[in-house]
Short mmCIF file of C-alpha atoms and ligand atoms in Angstrom, two decimals:
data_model
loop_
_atom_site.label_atom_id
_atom_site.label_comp_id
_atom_site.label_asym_id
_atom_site.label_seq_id
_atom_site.Cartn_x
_atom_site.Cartn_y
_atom_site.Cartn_z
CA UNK M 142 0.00 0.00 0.00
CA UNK M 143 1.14 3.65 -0.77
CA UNK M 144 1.15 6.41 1.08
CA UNK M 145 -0.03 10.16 0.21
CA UNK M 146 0.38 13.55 2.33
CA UNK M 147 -3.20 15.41 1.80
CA UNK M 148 -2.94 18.96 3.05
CA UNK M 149 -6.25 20.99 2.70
CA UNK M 150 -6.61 24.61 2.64
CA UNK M 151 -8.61 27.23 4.79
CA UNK M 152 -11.17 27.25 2.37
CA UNK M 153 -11.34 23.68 1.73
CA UNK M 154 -12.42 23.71 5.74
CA UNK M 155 -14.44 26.82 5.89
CA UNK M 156 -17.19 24.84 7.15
CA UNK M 157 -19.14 21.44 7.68
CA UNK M 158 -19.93 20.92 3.98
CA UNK M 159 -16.51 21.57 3.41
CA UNK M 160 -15.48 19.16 5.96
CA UNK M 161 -18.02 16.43 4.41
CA UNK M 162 -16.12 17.16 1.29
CA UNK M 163 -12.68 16.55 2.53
CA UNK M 164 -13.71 13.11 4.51
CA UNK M 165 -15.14 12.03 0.95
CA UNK M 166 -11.84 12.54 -0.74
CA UNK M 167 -9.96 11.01 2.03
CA UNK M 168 -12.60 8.18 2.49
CA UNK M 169 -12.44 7.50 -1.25
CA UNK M 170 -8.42 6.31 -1.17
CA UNK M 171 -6.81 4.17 1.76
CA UNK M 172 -3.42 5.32 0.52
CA UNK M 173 -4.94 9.49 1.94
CA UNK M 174 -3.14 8.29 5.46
CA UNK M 175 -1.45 11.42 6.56
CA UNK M 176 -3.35 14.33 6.84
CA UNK M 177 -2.81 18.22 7.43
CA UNK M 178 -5.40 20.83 7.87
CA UNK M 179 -5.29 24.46 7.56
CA UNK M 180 -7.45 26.81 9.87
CA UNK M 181 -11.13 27.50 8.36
CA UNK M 182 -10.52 30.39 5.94
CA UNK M 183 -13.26 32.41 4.32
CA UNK M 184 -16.90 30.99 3.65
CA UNK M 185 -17.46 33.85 1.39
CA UNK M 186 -15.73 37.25 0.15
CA UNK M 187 -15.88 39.14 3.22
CA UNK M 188 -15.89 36.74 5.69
CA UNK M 189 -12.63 36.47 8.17
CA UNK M 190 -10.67 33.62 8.26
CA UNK M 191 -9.91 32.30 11.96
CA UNK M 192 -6.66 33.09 11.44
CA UNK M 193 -7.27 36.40 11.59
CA UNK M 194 -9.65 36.60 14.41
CA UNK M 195 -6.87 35.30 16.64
CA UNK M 196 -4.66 37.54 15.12
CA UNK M 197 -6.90 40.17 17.04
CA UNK M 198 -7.38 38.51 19.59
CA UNK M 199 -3.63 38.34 20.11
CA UNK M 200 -2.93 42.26 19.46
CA UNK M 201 -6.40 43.23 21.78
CA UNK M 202 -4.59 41.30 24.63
CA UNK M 203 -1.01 42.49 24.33
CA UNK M 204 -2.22 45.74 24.85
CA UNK M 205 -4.27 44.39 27.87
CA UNK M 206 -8.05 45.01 25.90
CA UNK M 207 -10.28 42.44 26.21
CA UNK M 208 -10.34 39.90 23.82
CA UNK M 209 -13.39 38.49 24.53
CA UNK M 210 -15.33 39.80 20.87
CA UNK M 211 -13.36 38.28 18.60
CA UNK M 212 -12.92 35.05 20.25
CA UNK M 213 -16.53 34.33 20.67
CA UNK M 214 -16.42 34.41 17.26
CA UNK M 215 -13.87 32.04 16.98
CA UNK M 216 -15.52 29.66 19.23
CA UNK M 217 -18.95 30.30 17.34
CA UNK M 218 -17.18 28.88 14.17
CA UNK M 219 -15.66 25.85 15.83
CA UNK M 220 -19.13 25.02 17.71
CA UNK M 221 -20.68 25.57 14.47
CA UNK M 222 -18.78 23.12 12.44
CA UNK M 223 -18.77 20.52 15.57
CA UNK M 224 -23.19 20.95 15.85
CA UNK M 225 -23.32 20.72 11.44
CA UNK M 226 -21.59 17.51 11.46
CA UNK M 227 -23.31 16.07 14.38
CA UNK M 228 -20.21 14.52 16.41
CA UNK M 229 -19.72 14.19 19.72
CA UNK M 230 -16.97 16.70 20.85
CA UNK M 231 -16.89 19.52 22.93
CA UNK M 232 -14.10 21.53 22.70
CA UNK M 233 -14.87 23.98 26.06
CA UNK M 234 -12.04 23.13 28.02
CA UNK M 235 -9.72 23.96 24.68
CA UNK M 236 -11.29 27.45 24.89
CA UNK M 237 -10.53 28.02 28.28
CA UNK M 238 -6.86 27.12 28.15
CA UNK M 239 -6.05 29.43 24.94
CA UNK M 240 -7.84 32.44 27.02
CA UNK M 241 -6.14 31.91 30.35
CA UNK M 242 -2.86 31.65 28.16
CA UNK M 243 -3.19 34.90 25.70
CA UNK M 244 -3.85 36.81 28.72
CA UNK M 245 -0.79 35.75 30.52
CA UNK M 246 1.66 35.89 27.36
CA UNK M 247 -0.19 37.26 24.48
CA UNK M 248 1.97 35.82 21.69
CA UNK M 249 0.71 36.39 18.37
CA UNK M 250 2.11 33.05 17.02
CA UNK M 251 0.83 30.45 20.10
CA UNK M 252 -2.79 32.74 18.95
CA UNK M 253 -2.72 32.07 15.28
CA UNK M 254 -1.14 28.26 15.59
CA UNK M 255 -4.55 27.45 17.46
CA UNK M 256 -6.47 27.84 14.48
CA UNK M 257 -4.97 24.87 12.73
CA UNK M 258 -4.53 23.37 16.31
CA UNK M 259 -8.31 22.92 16.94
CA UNK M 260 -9.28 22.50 13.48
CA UNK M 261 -7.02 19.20 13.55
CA UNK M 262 -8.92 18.39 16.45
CA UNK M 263 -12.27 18.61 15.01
CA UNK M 264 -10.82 16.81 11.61
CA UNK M 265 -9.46 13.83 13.91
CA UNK M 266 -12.38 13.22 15.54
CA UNK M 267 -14.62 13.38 12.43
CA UNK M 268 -12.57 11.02 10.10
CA UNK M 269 -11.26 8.92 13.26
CA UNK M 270 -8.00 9.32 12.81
CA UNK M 271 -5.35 9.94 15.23
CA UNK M 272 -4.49 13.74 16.33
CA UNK M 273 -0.77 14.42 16.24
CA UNK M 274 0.13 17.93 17.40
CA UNK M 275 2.55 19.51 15.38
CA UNK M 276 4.45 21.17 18.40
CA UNK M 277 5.48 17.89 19.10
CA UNK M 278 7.34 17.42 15.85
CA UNK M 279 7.96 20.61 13.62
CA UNK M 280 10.70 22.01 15.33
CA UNK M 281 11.99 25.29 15.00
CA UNK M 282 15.39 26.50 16.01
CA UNK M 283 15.77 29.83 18.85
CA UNK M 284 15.68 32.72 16.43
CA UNK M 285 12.93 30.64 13.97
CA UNK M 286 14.38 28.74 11.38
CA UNK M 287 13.33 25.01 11.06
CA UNK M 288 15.29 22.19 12.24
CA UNK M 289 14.35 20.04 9.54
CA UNK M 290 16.47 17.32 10.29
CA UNK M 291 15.59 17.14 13.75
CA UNK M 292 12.09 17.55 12.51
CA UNK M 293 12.11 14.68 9.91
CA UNK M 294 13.11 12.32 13.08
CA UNK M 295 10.47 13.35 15.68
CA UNK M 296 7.90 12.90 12.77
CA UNK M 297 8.78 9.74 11.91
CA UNK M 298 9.12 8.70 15.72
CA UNK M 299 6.03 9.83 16.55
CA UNK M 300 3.91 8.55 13.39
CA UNK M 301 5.98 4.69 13.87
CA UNK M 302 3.03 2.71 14.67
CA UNK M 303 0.20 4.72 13.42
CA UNK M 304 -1.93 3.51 10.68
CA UNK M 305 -3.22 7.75 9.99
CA UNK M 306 -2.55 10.70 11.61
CA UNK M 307 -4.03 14.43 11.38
CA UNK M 308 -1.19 16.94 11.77
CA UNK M 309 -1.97 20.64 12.07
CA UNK M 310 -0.12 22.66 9.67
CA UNK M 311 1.69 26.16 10.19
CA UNK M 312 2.99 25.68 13.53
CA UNK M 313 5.75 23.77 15.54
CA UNK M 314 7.34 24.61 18.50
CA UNK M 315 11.09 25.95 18.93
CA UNK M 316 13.85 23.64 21.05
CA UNK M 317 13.33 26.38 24.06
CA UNK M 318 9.49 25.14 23.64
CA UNK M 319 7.67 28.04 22.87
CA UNK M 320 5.27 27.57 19.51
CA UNK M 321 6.09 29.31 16.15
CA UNK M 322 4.29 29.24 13.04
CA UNK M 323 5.92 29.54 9.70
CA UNK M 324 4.75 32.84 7.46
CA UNK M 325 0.89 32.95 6.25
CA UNK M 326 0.17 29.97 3.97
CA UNK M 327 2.26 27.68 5.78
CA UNK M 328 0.28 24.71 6.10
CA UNK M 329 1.64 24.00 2.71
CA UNK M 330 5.30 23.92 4.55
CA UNK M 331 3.83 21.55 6.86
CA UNK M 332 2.20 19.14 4.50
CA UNK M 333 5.88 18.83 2.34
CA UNK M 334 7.73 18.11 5.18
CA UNK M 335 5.63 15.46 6.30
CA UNK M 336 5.63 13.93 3.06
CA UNK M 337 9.35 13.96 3.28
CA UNK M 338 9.54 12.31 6.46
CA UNK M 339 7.54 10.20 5.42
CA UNK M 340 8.96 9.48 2.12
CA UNK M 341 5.30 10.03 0.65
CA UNK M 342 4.35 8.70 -2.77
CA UNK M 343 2.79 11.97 -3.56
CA UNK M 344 1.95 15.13 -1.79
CA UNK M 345 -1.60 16.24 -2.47
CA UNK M 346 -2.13 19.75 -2.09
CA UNK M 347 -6.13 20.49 -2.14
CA UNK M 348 -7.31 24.03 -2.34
CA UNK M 349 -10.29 25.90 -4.27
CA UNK M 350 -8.56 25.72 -7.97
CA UNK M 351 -8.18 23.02 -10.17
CA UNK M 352 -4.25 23.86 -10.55
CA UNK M 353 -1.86 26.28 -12.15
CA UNK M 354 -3.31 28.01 -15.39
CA UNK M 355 -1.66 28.55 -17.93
CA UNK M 356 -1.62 32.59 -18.18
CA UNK M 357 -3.94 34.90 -15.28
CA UNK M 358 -7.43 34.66 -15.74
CA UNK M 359 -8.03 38.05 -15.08
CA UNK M 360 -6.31 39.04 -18.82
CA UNK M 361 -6.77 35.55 -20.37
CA UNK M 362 -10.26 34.54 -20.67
CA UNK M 363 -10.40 31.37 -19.00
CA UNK M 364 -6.85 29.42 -19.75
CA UNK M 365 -6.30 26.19 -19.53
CA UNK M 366 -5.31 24.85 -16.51
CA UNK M 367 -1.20 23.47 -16.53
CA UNK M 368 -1.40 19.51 -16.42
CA UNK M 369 2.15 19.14 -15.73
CA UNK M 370 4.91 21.59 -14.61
CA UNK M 371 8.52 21.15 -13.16
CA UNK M 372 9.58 22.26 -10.00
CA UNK M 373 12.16 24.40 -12.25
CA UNK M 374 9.29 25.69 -14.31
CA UNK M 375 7.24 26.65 -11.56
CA UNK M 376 9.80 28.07 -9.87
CA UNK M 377 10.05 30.54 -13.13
CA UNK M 378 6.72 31.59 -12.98
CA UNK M 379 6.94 31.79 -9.58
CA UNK M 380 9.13 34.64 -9.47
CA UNK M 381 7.00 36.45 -11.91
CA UNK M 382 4.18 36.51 -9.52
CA UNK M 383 2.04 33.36 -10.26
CA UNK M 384 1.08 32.10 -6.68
CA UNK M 385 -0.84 28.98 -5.48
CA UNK M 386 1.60 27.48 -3.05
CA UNK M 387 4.31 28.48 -0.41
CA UNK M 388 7.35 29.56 -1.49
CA UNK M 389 9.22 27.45 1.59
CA UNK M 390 6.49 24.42 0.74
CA UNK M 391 9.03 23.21 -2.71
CA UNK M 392 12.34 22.22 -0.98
CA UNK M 393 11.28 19.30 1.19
CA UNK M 394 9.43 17.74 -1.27
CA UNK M 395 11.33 18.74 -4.09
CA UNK M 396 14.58 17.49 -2.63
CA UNK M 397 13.17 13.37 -1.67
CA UNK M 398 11.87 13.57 -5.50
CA UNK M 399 8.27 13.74 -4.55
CA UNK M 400 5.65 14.96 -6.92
CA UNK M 401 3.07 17.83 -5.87
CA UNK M 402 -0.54 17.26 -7.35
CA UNK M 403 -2.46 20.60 -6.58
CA UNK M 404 -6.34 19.40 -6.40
CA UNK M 405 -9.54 21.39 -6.07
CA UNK M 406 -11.77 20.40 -2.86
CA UNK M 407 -14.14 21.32 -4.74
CA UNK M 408 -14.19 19.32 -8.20
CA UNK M 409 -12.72 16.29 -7.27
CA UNK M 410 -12.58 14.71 -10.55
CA UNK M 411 -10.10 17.73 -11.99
CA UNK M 412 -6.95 15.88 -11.99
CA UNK M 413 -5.74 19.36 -10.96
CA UNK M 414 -1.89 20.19 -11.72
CA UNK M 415 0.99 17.84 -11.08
CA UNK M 416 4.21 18.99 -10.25
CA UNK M 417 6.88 16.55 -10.83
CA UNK M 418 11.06 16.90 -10.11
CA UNK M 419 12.56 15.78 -13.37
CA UNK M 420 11.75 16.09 -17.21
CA UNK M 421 10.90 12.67 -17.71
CA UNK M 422 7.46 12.05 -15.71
CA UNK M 423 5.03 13.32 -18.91
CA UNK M 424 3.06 10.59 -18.94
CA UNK M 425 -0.59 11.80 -18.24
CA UNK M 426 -0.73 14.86 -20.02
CA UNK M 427 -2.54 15.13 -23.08
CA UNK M 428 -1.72 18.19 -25.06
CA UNK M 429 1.72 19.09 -24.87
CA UNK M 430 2.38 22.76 -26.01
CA UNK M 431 5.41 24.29 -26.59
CA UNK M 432 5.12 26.41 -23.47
CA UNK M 433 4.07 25.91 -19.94
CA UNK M 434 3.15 28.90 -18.63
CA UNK M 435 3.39 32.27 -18.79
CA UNK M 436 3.41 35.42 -16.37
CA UNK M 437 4.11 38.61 -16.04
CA UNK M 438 5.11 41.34 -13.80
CA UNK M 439 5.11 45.22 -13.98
CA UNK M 440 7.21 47.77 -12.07
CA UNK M 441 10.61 47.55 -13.37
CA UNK M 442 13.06 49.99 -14.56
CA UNK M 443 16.03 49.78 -16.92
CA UNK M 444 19.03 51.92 -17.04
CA UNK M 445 20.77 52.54 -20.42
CA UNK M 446 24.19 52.61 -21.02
CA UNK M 447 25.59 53.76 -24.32
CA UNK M 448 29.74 54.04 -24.84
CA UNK M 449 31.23 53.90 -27.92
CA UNK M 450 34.06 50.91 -27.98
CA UNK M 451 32.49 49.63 -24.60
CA UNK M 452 33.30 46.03 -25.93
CA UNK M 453 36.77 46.93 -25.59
CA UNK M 454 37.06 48.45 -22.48
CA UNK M 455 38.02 45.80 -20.04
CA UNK M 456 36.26 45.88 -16.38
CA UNK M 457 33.54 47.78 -17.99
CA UNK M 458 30.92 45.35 -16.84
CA UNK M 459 32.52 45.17 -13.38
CA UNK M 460 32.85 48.85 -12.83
CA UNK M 461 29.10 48.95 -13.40
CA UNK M 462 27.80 46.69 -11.41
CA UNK M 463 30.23 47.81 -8.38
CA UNK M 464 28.06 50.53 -8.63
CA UNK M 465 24.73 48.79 -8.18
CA UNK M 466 26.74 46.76 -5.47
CA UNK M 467 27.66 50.02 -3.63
CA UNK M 468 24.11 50.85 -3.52
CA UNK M 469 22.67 47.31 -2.67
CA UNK M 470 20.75 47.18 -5.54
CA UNK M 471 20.50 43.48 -6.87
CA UNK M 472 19.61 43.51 -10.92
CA UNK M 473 16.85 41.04 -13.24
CA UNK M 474 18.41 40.52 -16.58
CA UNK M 475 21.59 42.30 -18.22
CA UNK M 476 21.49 42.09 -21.57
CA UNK M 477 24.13 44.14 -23.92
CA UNK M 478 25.23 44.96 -27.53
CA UNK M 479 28.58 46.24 -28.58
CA UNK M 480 28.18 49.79 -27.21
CA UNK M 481 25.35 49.54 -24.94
CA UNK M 482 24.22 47.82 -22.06
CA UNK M 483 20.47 47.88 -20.69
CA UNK M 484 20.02 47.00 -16.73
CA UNK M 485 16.82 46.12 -15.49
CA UNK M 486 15.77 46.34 -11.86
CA UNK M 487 13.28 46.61 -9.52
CA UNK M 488 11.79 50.46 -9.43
CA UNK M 489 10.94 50.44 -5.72
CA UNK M 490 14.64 49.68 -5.15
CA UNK M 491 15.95 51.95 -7.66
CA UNK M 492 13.81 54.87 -6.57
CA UNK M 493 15.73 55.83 -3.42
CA UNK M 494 18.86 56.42 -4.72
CA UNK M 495 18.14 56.94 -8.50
CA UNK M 496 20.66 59.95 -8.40
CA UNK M 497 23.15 58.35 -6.60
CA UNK M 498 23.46 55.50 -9.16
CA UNK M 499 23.28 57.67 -12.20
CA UNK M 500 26.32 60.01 -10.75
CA UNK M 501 28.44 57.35 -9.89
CA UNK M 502 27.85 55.63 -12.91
CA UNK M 503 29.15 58.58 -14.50
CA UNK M 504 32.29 59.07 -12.52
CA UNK M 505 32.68 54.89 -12.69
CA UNK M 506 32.61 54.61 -16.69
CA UNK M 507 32.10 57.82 -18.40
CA UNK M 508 29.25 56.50 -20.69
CA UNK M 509 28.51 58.71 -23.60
CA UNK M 510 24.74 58.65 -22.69
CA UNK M 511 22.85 57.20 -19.71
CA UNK M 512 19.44 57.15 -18.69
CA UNK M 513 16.62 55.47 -16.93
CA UNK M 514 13.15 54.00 -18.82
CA UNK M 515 10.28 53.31 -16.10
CA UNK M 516 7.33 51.56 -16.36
CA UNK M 517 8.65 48.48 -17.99
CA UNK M 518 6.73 44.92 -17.30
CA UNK M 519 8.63 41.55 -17.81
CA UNK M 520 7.14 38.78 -19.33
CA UNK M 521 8.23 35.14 -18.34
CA UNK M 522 7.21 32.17 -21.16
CA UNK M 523 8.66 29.44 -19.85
CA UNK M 524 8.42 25.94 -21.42
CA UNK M 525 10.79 23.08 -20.55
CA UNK M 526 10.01 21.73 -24.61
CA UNK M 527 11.24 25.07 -25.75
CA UNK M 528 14.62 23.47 -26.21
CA UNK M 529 13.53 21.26 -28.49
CA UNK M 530 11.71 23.49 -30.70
CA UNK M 531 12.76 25.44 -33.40
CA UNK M 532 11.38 28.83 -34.44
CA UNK M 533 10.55 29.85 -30.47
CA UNK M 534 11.54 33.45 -30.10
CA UNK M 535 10.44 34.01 -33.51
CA UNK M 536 7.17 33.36 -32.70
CA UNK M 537 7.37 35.60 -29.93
CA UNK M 538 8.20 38.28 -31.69
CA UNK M 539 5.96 37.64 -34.86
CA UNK M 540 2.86 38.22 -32.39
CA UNK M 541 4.24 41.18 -30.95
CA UNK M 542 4.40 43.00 -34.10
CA UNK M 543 1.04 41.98 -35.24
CA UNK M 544 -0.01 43.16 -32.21
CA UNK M 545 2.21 46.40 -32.84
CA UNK M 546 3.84 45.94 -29.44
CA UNK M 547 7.50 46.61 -29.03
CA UNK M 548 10.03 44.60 -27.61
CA UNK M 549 12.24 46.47 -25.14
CA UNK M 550 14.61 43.70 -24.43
CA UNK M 551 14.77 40.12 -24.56
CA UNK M 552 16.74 37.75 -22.62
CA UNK M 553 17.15 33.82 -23.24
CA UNK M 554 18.53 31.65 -20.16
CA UNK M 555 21.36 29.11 -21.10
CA UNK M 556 19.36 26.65 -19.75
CA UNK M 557 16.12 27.88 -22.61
CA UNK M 558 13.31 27.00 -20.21
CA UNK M 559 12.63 30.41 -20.64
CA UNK M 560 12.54 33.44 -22.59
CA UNK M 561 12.23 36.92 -20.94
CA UNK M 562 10.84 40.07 -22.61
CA UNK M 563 10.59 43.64 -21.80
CA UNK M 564 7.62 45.45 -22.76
CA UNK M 565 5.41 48.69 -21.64
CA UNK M 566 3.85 48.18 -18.63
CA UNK M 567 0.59 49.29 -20.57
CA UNK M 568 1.18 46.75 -23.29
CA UNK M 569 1.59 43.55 -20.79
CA UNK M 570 -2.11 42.51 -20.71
CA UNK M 571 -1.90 42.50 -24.52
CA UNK M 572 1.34 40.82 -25.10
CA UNK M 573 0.09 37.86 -22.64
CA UNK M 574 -3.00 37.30 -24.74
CA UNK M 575 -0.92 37.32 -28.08
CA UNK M 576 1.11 34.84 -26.48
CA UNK M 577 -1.64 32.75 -25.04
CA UNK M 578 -3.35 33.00 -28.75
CA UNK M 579 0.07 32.19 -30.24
CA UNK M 580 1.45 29.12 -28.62
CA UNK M 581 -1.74 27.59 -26.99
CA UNK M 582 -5.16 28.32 -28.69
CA UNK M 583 -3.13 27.91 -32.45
CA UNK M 584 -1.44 24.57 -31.40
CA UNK M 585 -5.03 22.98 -30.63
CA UNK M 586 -6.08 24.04 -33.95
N1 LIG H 867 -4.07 29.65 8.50
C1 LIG H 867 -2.83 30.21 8.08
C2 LIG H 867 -3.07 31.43 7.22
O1 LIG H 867 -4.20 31.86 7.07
C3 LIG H 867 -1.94 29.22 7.43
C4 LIG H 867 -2.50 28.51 6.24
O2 LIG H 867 -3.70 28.61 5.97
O3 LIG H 867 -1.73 27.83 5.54
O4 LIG H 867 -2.15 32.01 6.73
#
């Protein structure tokens, strides 16, 4: 028999449907054995999510208010769930020892942790499987960092023996014993390192979206959804902004070789998004386009440097980006011609010593003409097949200029998993949806 890792989301839990929904998925394969809950998130828009109500109730009692509002809320949601399911738990005496504790050491992370805390309680009891608290095996270091060595032993220790287990997720505990949670989203830390401890088959990571899409919904009218990405891929779009999972969640998993399937609670029979280590694992997917994914972010800047025999000038490259070193700047993409050189970089970073960097530049390597172009947006198409396919970038560029966009720079990894372009931050929305049209809607034709 295998065994999965099944993490499920706040809003996979925001309430006893969802719950009904989550013990059907589990119920429905023996191999679902280790389990990891979030806290209940939002039912609907403006609801609160119960990590956020202890939040409050954490910052009301450090400055000695009373709490009591916001965590009769909190219980409210809790009892709620416990009455809509119908089982027999009572969780009163819980209650009582999280008040008598925030008002004796309000600490914002033992507040938020209980969230998760009781809601593996009340997920325990309903599927019948065994509680594990995760203070007792995610173990942080004194100033915060995991232990995850230390942590991959106590888990394993404490799940020898145990046919399932429900593990909380975002918290642990650090070796002077007082709890810590990871940062917000960090059940999806949790649920990789368990399946690294315990050498899972599969993580399964079930939220409230069928996977990765190919491009943002909001300027691509309802993309595909990505049936299999890399953890290099991912990582890629990643960085340009695309967000479903933890940053911190990949390493754990991605280091023991373990594939990620992101699922939706709510459509079970989406095979969702897989997200496998290596280049080899294609086997389910159906269509293979050229490209994966693609994203985009705006807010950059680039500075240009023109010098005439700049090719020859040895340490010119240096010289300039001692400069951006002097000023802790840190820099995107660097392409350069013979005479010119184009940096692009971060605005907000730039901004606050623009002048700075432009003087010293000038002192550093006397360019014949500098200057700074805002509003630029990058654009990340990244495609792990684009190695093997001829004609790429031209294609890129052939439906900018139908779409009379211009390029601003372009920038091709060694490794060609992607290919970077700079365009006007008013042009991105565009640019993705010639894309999209370009290498996804045409290939299907
Ligand atoms: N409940 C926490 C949060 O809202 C952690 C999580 O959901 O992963 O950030």
């Amino acid at each position: 028999m295998g065994n999965k890792v099944v993490k499920f989301g706040g809003s996979s839990l925001a309430d006893a449907n969802q719950f009904r929904k989550v013990a059907a998925i589990i119920s429905s394969d023996p191999d679902r054995k280790y389990v990891v809950p979030s806290a209940p998130g939002k039912r609907f828009s403006d609801d609160i999510k119960i990590t956020d109500m202890l939040y409050k109730c954490a910052e009301l009692a450090g400055s000695g208010m009373d709490f009591s509002e916001p965590f009769h809320a909190v219980k409210e949601r809790y009892n709620g769930i416990i009455s809509d399911l119908g089982i027999n738990m009572n969780l009163d005496d819980e209650f009582a020892s999280i008040a008598a504790e925030l008002k004796k050491r309000p600490a914002k992370d033992f507040a938020a942790s209980r969230g998760e805390y009781l809601n593996g309680k009340v997920l325990a009891n309903y599927l019948g499987y065994n509680f594990v608290d995760a203070a007792d095996v995610i173990i942080f270091d004194t100033k915060g960092s995991l232990l995850l060595d230390k942590t991959v032993d106590a888990v394993r220790e404490k799940l020898k023996g145990l046919d399932n287990a429900v593990i909380p997720g975002f918290y642990g505990r650090t070796t002077e014993g007082f709890i810590k949670t990871f940062s917000r989203g960090g059940s999806d830390v949790t649920g990789s390192i368990i399946a690294n401890a315990v050498r899972a088959e599969i993580y399964e990571n079930w939220t409230d979206v069928s996977g990765f899409l190919v491009a943002d919904p909001r300027i691509v009218e309802n993309p595909d959804v990505i049936e299999v990405i890399t953890y290099r891929e991912l990582r890629e779009l990643a960085y340009m902004g695309a967000s479903v999972l933890h940053e911190d969640a990949i390493f754990p998993v991605r280091s023991a070789g373990i594939p990620i399937n992101i699922r939706n609670t709510n459509r079970p029979e989406d095979a969702g998004t897989m997200i496998v280590p290596g280049d080899h694992d294609f086997k389910r997917e159906s269509i293979a386009h050229t490209i994966t994914g693609i994203a985009g972010r705006k807010g950059f800047s680039t500075i240009n440097i023109e010098k005439a025999m700049m090719n020859a000038e040895t340490g010119f490259g240096m010289k300039v980006l001692k400069v951006l070193y002097d000023n802790g700047l840190s820099f995107e993409h660097m392409p350069s011609g013979i005479d010119t050189m184009s940096i692009t970089l971060d605005t907000a970073k730039l901004e606050p010593v623009r002048e700075k960097v432009i003087a010293q530049m000038r002192r550093e390597v006397a360019p014949d003409h500098i200057e700074i172009e805002d509003g630029i947006a990058l654009l990340a198409i990244v495609g792990r097949r684009m190695k093997n396919t001829r004609g790429t970038v031209a294609r890129i560029f052939a439906a900018m200029a139908h779409a009379r966009i211009n390029v601003k720079m372009i920038d091709q990894g060694s490794s060609e998993l992607n290919v970077i372009i700079g365009v006007s931050e008013h042009d991105l929305p565009e640019a993705i949806r010639r894309i999209y049209e370009m290498f996804i809607n045409s290939e299907k034709e």
